[in-house]
PDB file of C-alpha atoms in Angstrom:
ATOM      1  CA  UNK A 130      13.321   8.916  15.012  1.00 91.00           C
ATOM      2  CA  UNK A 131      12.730   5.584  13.130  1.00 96.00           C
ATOM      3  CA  UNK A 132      10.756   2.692  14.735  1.00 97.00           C
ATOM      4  CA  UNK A 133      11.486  -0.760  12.596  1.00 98.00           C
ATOM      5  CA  UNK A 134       8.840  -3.033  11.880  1.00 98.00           C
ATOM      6  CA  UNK A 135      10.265  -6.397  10.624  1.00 98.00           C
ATOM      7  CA  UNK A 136       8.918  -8.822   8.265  1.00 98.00           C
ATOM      8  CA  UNK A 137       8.567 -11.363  10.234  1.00 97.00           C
ATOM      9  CA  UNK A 138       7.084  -9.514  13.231  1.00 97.00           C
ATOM     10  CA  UNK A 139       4.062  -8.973  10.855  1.00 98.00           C
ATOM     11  CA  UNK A 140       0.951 -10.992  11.778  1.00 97.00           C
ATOM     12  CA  UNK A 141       0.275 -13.793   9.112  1.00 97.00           C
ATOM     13  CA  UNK A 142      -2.443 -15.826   8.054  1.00 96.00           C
ATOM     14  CA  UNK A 143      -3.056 -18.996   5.715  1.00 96.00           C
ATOM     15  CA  UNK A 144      -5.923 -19.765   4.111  1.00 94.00           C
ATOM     16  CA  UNK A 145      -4.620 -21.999   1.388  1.00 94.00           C
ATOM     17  CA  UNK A 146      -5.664 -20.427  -1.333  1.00 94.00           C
ATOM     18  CA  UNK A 147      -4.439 -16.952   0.676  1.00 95.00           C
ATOM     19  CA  UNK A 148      -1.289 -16.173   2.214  1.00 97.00           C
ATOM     20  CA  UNK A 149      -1.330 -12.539   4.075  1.00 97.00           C
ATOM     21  CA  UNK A 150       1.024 -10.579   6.215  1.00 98.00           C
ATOM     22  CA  UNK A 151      -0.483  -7.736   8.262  1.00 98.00           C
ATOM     23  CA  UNK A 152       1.770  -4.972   8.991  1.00 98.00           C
ATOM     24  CA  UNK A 153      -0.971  -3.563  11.182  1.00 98.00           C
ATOM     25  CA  UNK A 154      -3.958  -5.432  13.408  1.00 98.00           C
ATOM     26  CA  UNK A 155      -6.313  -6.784  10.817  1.00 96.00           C
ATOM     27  CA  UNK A 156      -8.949  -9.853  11.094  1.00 92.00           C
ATOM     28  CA  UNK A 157      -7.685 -12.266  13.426  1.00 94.00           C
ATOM     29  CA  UNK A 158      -4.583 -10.691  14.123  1.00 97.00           C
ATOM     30  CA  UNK A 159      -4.521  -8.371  16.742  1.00 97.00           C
ATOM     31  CA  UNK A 160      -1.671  -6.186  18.327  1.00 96.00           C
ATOM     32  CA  UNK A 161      -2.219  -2.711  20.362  1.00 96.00           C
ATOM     33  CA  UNK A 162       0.855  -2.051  19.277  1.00 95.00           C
ATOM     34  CA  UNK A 163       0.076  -1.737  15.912  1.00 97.00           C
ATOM     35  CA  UNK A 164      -3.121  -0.372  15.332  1.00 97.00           C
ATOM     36  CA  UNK A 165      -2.207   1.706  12.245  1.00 98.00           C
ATOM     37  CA  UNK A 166       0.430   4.413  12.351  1.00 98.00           C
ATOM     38  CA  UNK A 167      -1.733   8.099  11.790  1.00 98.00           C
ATOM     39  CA  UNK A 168      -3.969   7.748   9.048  1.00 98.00           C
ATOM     40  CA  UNK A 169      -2.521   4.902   7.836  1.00 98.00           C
ATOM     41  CA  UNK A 170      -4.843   1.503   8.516  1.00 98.00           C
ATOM     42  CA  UNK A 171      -3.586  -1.822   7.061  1.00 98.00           C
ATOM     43  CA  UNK A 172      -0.752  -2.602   5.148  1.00 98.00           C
ATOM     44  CA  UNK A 173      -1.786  -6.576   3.770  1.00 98.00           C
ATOM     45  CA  UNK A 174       0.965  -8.010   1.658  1.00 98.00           C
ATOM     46  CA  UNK A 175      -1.339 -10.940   0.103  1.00 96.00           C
ATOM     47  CA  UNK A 176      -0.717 -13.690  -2.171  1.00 97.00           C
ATOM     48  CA  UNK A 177      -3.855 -15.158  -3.978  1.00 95.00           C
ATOM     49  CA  UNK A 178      -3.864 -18.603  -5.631  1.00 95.00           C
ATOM     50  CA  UNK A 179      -4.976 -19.295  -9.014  1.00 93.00           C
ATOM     51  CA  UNK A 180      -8.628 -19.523  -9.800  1.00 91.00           C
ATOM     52  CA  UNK A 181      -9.416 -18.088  -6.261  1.00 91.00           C
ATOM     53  CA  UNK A 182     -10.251 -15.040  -4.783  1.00 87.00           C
ATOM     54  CA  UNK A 183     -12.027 -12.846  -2.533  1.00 87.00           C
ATOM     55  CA  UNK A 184     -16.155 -13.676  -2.563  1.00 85.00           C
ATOM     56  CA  UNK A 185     -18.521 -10.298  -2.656  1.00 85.00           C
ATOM     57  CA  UNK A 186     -18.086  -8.950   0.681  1.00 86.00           C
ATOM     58  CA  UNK A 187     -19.072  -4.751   1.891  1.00 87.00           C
ATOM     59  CA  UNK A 188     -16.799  -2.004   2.716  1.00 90.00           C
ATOM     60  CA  UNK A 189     -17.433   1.430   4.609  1.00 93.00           C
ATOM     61  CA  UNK A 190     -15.478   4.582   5.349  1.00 96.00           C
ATOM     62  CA  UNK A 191     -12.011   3.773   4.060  1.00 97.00           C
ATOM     63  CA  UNK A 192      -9.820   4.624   1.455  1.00 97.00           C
ATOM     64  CA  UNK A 193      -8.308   1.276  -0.395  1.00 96.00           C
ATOM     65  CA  UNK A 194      -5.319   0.833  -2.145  1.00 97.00           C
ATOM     66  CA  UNK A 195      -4.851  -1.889  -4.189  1.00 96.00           C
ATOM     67  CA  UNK A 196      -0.762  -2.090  -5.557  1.00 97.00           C
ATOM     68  CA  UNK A 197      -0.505  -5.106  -7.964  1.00 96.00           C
ATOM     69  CA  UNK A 198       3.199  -6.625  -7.639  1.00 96.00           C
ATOM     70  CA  UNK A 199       2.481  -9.856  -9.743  1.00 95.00           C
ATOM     71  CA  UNK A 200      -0.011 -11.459 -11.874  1.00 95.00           C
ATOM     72  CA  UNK A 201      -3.487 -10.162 -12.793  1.00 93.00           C
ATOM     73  CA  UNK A 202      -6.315  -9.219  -9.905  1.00 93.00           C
ATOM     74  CA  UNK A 203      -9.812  -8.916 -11.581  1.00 89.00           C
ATOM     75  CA  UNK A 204     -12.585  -6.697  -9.657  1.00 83.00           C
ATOM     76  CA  UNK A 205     -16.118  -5.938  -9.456  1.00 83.00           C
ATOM     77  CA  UNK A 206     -18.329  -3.707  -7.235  1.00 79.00           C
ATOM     78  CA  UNK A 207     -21.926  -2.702  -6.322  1.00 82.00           C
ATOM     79  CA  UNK A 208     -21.503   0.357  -8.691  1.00 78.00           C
ATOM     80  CA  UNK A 209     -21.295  -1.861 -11.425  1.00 76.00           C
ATOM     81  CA  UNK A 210     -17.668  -1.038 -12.003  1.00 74.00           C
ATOM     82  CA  UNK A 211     -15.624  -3.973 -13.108  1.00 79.00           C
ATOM     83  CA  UNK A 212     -11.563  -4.104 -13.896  1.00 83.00           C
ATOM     84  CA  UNK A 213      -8.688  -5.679 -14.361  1.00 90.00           C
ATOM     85  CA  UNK A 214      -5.185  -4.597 -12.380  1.00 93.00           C
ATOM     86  CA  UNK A 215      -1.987  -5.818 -13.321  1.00 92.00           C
ATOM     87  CA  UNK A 216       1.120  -5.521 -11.944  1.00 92.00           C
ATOM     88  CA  UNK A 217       2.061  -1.880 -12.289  1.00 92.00           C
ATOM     89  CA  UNK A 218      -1.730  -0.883 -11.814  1.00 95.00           C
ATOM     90  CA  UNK A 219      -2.904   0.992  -8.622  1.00 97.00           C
ATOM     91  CA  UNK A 220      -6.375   1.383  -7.545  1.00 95.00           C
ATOM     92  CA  UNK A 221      -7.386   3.808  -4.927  1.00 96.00           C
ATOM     93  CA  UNK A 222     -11.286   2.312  -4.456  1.00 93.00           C
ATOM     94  CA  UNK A 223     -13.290   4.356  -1.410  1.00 95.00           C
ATOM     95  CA  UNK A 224     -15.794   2.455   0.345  1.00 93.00           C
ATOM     96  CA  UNK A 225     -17.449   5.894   1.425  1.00 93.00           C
ATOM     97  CA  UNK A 226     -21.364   5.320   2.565  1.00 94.00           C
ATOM     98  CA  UNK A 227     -20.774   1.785   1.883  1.00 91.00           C
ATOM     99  CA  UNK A 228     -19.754  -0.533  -0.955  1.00 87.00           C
ATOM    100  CA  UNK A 229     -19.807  -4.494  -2.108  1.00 87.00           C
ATOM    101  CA  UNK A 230     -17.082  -5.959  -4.017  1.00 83.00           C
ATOM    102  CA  UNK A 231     -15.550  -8.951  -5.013  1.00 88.00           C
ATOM    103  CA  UNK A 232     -11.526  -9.774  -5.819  1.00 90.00           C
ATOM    104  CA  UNK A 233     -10.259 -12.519  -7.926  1.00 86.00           C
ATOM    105  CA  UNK A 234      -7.082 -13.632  -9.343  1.00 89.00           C
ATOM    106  CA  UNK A 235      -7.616 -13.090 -13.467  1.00 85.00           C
ATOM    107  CA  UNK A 236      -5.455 -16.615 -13.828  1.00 90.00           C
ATOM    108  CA  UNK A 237      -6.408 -20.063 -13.113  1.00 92.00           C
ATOM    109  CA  UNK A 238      -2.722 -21.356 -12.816  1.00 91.00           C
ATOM    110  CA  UNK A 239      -0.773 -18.362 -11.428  1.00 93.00           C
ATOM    111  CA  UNK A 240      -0.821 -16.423  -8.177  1.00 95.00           C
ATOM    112  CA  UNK A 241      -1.262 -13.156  -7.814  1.00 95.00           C
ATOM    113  CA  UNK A 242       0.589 -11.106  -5.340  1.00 96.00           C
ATOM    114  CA  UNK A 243      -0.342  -7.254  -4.091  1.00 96.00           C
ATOM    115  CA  UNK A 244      -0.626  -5.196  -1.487  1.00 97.00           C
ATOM    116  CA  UNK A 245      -3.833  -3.808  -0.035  1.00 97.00           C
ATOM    117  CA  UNK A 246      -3.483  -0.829   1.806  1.00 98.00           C
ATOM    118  CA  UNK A 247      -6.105   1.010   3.910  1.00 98.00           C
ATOM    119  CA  UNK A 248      -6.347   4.881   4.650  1.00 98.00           C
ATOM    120  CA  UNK A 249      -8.661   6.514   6.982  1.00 98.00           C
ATOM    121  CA  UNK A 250     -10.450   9.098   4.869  1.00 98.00           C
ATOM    122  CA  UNK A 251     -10.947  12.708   5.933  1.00 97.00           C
ATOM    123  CA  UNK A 252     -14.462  12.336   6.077  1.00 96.00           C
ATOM    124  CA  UNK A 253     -18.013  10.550   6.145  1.00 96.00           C
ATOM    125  CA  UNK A 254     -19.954   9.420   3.776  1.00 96.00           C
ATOM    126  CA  UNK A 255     -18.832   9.696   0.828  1.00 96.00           C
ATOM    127  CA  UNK A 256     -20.089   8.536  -2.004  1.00 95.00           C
ATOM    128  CA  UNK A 257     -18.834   4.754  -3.341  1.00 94.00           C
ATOM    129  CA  UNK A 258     -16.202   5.519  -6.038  1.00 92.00           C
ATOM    130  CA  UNK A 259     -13.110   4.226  -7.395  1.00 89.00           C
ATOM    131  CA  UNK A 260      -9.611   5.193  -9.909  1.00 94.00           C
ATOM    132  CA  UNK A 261      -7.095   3.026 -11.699  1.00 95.00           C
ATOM    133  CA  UNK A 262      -3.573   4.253 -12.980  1.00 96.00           C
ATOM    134  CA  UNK A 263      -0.420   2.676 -14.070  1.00 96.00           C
ATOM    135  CA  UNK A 264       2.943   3.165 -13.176  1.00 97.00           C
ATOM    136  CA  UNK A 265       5.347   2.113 -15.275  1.00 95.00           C
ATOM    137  CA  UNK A 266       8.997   0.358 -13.951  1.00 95.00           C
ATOM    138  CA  UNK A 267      10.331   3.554 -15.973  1.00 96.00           C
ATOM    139  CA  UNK A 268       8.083   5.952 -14.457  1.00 97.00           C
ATOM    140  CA  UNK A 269       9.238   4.739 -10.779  1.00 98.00           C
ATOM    141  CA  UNK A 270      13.035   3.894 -11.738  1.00 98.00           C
ATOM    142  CA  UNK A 271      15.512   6.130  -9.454  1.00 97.00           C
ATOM    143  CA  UNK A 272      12.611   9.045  -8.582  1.00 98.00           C
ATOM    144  CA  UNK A 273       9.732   9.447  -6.096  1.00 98.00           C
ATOM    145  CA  UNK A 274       6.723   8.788  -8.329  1.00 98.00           C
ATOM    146  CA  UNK A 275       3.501  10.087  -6.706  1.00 98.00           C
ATOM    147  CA  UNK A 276       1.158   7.173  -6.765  1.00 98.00           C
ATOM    148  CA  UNK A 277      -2.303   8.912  -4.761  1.00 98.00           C
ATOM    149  CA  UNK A 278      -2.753  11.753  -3.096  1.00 98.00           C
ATOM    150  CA  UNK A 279      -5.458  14.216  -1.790  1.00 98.00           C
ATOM    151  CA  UNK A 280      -5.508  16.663  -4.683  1.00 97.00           C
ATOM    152  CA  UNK A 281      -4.262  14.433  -7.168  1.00 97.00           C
ATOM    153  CA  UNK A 282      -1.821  16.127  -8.705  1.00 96.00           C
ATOM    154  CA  UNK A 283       1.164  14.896 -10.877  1.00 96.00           C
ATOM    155  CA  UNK A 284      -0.991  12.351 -12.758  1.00 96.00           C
ATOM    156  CA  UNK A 285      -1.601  10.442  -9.193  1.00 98.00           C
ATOM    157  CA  UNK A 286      -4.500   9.072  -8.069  1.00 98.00           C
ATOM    158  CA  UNK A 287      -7.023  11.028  -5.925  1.00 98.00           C
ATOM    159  CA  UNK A 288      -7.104   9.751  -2.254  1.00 98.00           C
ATOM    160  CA  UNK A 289      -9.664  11.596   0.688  1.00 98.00           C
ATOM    161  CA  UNK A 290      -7.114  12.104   3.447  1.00 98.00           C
ATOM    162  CA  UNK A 291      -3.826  14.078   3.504  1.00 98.00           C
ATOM    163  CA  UNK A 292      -1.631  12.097   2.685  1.00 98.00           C
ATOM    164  CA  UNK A 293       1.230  11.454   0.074  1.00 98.00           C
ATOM    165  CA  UNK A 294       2.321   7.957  -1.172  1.00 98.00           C
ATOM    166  CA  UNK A 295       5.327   7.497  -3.161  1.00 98.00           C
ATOM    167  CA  UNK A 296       6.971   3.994  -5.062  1.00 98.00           C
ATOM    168  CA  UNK A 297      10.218   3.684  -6.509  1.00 98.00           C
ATOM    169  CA  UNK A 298      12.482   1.377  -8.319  1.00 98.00           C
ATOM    170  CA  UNK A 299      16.673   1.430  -7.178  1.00 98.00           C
ATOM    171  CA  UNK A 300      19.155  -0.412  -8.389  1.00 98.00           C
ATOM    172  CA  UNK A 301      21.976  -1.264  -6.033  1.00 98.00           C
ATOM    173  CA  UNK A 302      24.251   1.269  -5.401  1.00 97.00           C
ATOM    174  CA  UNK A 303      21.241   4.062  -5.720  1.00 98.00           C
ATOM    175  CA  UNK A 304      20.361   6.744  -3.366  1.00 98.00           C
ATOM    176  CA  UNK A 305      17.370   8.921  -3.128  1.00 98.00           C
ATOM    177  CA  UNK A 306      16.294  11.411  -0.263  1.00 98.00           C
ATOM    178  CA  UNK A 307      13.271  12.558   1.026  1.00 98.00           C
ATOM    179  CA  UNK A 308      12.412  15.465   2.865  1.00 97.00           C
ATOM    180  CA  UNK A 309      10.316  15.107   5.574  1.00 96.00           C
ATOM    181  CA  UNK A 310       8.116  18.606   6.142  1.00 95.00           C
ATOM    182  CA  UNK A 311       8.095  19.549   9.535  1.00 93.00           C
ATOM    183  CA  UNK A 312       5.029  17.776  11.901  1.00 93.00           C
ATOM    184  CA  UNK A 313       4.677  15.115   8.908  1.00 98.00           C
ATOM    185  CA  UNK A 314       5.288  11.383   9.278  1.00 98.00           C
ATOM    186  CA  UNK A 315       6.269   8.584   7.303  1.00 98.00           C
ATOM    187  CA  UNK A 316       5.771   5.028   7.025  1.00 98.00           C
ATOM    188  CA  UNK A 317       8.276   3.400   4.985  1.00 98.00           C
ATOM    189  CA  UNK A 318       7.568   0.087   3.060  1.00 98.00           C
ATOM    190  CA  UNK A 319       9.944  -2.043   1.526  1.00 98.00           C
ATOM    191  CA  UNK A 320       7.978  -4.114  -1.146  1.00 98.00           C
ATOM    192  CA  UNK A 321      11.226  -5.979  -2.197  1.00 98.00           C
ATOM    193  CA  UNK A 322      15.053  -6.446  -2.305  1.00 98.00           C
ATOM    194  CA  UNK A 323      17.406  -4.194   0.573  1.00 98.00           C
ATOM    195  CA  UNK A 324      17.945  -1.046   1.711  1.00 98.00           C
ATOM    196  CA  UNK A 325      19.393   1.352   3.806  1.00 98.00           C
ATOM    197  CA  UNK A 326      17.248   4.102   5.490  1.00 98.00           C
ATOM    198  CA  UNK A 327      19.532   6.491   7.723  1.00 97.00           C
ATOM    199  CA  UNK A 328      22.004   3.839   8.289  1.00 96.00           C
ATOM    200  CA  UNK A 329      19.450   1.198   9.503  1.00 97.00           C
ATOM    201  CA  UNK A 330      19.157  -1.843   6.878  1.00 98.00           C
ATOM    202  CA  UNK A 331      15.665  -3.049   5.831  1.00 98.00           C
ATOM    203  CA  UNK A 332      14.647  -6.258   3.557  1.00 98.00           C
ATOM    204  CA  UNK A 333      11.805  -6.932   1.774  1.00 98.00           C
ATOM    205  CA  UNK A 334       8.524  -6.747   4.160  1.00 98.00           C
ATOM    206  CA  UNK A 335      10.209  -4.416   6.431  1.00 98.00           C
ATOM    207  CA  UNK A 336       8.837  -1.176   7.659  1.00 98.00           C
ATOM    208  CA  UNK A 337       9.994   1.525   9.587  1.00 98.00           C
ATOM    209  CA  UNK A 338       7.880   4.367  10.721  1.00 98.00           C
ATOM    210  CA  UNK A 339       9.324   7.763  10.950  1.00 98.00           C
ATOM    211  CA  UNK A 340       8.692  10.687  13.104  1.00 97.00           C
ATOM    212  CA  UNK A 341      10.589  14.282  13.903  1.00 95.00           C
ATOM    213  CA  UNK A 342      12.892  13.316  11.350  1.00 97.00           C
ATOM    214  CA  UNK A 343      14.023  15.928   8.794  1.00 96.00           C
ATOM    215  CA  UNK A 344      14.831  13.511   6.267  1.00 97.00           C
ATOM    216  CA  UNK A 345      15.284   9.890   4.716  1.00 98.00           C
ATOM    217  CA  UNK A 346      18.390   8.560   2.903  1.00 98.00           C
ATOM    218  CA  UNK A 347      17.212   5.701   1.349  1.00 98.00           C
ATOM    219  CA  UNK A 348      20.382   3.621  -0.450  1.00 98.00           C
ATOM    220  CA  UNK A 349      19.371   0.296  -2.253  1.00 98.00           C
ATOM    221  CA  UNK A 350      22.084  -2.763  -1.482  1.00 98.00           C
ATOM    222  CA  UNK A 351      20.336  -4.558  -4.069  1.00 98.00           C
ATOM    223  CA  UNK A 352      17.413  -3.970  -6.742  1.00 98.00           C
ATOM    224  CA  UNK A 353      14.766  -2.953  -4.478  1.00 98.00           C
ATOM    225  CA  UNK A 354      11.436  -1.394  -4.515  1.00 98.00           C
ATOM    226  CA  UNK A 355       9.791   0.994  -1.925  1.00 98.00           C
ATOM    227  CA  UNK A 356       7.132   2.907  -1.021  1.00 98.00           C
ATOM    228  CA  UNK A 357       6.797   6.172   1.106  1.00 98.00           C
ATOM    229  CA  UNK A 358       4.037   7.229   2.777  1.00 98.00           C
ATOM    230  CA  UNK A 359       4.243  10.945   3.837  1.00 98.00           C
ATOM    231  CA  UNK A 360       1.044  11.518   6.490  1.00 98.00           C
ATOM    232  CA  UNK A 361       0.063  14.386   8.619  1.00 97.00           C
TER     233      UNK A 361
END
């Protein structure tokens, strides 16, 4: 069974200097229809302005996800770690016992564009950590390229909840399935371009969460890029 979420369903806000989508309830938006979907908490699709950015502000108890699409996003935190993601760059950051950071765009005259992404961990109080990998285009291109996980196996990052997420790069014309393990979900994100999932067409911002479904046929109609979450 697949349950579409569409772009423009999402709740927005502007700031600006920020421009968000929320997939899921988050800050002022609020829907009780879309709380999260399992372990999955927000799914933010935000564009930052140049020579802005997120001020110091804490964190507790949740996995984070940072997925760079364009431009540069610099970070520091209260563990003294400070970085640099750029498009192709994940960080998995967890907030654990409690953490401070701060988020800016690393350019003064170009945006930069991401998606934050928030997982319930598995457990409490853990300690304030975080992990940055890149995935190439050619590492995502026509294939299912682990991005986190909870073991971290495969070269992907290491993520406190079970839970699988996946990107990957089509070009039109491509197919790739998934097999969905019996009593797992998905949540299906389509970063950019179209698709077809099991004969229902998605565009870029769409979602479409999937349950008692053995598996997903995803065929791109144009250069597109996904991600899969597979959660128990």
């Amino acid at each position: 069974m697949l349950a579409v979420r569409k772009s423009e369903a999402r709740g927005t806000a502007n700031y600006g200097w920020l421009k968000s989508y929320h997939s899921f309830s988050f800050a002022n938006y609020y829907d009780p229809n879309f709380m999260g979907f399992r372990s999955l908490r927000v799914v933010n699709e935000d564009t930052v302005a140049g020579g802005t950015g997120f001020g110091t502000h804490p964190h507790r108890e949740m996995e984070i996800i940072s997925y760079v699409l364009e431009g540069v996003l610099e970070h520091e935190d209260s563990t003294g770690g400070r970085s640099r993601i750029r498009a192709g760059e994940v960080q998995r950051m967890t907030a654990g016992r409690g953490i401070a950071h701060s988020e800016f765009n690393g350019s003064q005259q170009h945006p930069v564009r991401l998606l934050q992404i928030w997982i319930l961990p598995n457990q409490r109080g853990l300690p304030p950590s975080y992990e940055q990998k890149t995935y190439s285009e050619a590492d995502k291109r026509g294939r299912w390229c682990l991005v986190a996980s909870l073991d971290g196996r495969e070269r992907s990052l290491t993520v406190h909840q079970d839970v699988l997420l996946y990107a990957t790069i089509l070009s039109p014309g491509e197919t790739l399935t998934y097999a969905l393990s019996p009593q797992r979900y998905a949540w299906l994100q389509v970063v950019r371009g179209d698709i077809e999932v099991n004969g229902t067409i998605l565009s870029g911002g769409d979602a479409v969460s999937v349950e008692k479904t053995e598996a997903l046929d995803v065929s791109a109609l144009s250069e597109a890029e996904v991600l899969l979450f597979d959660l128990a």
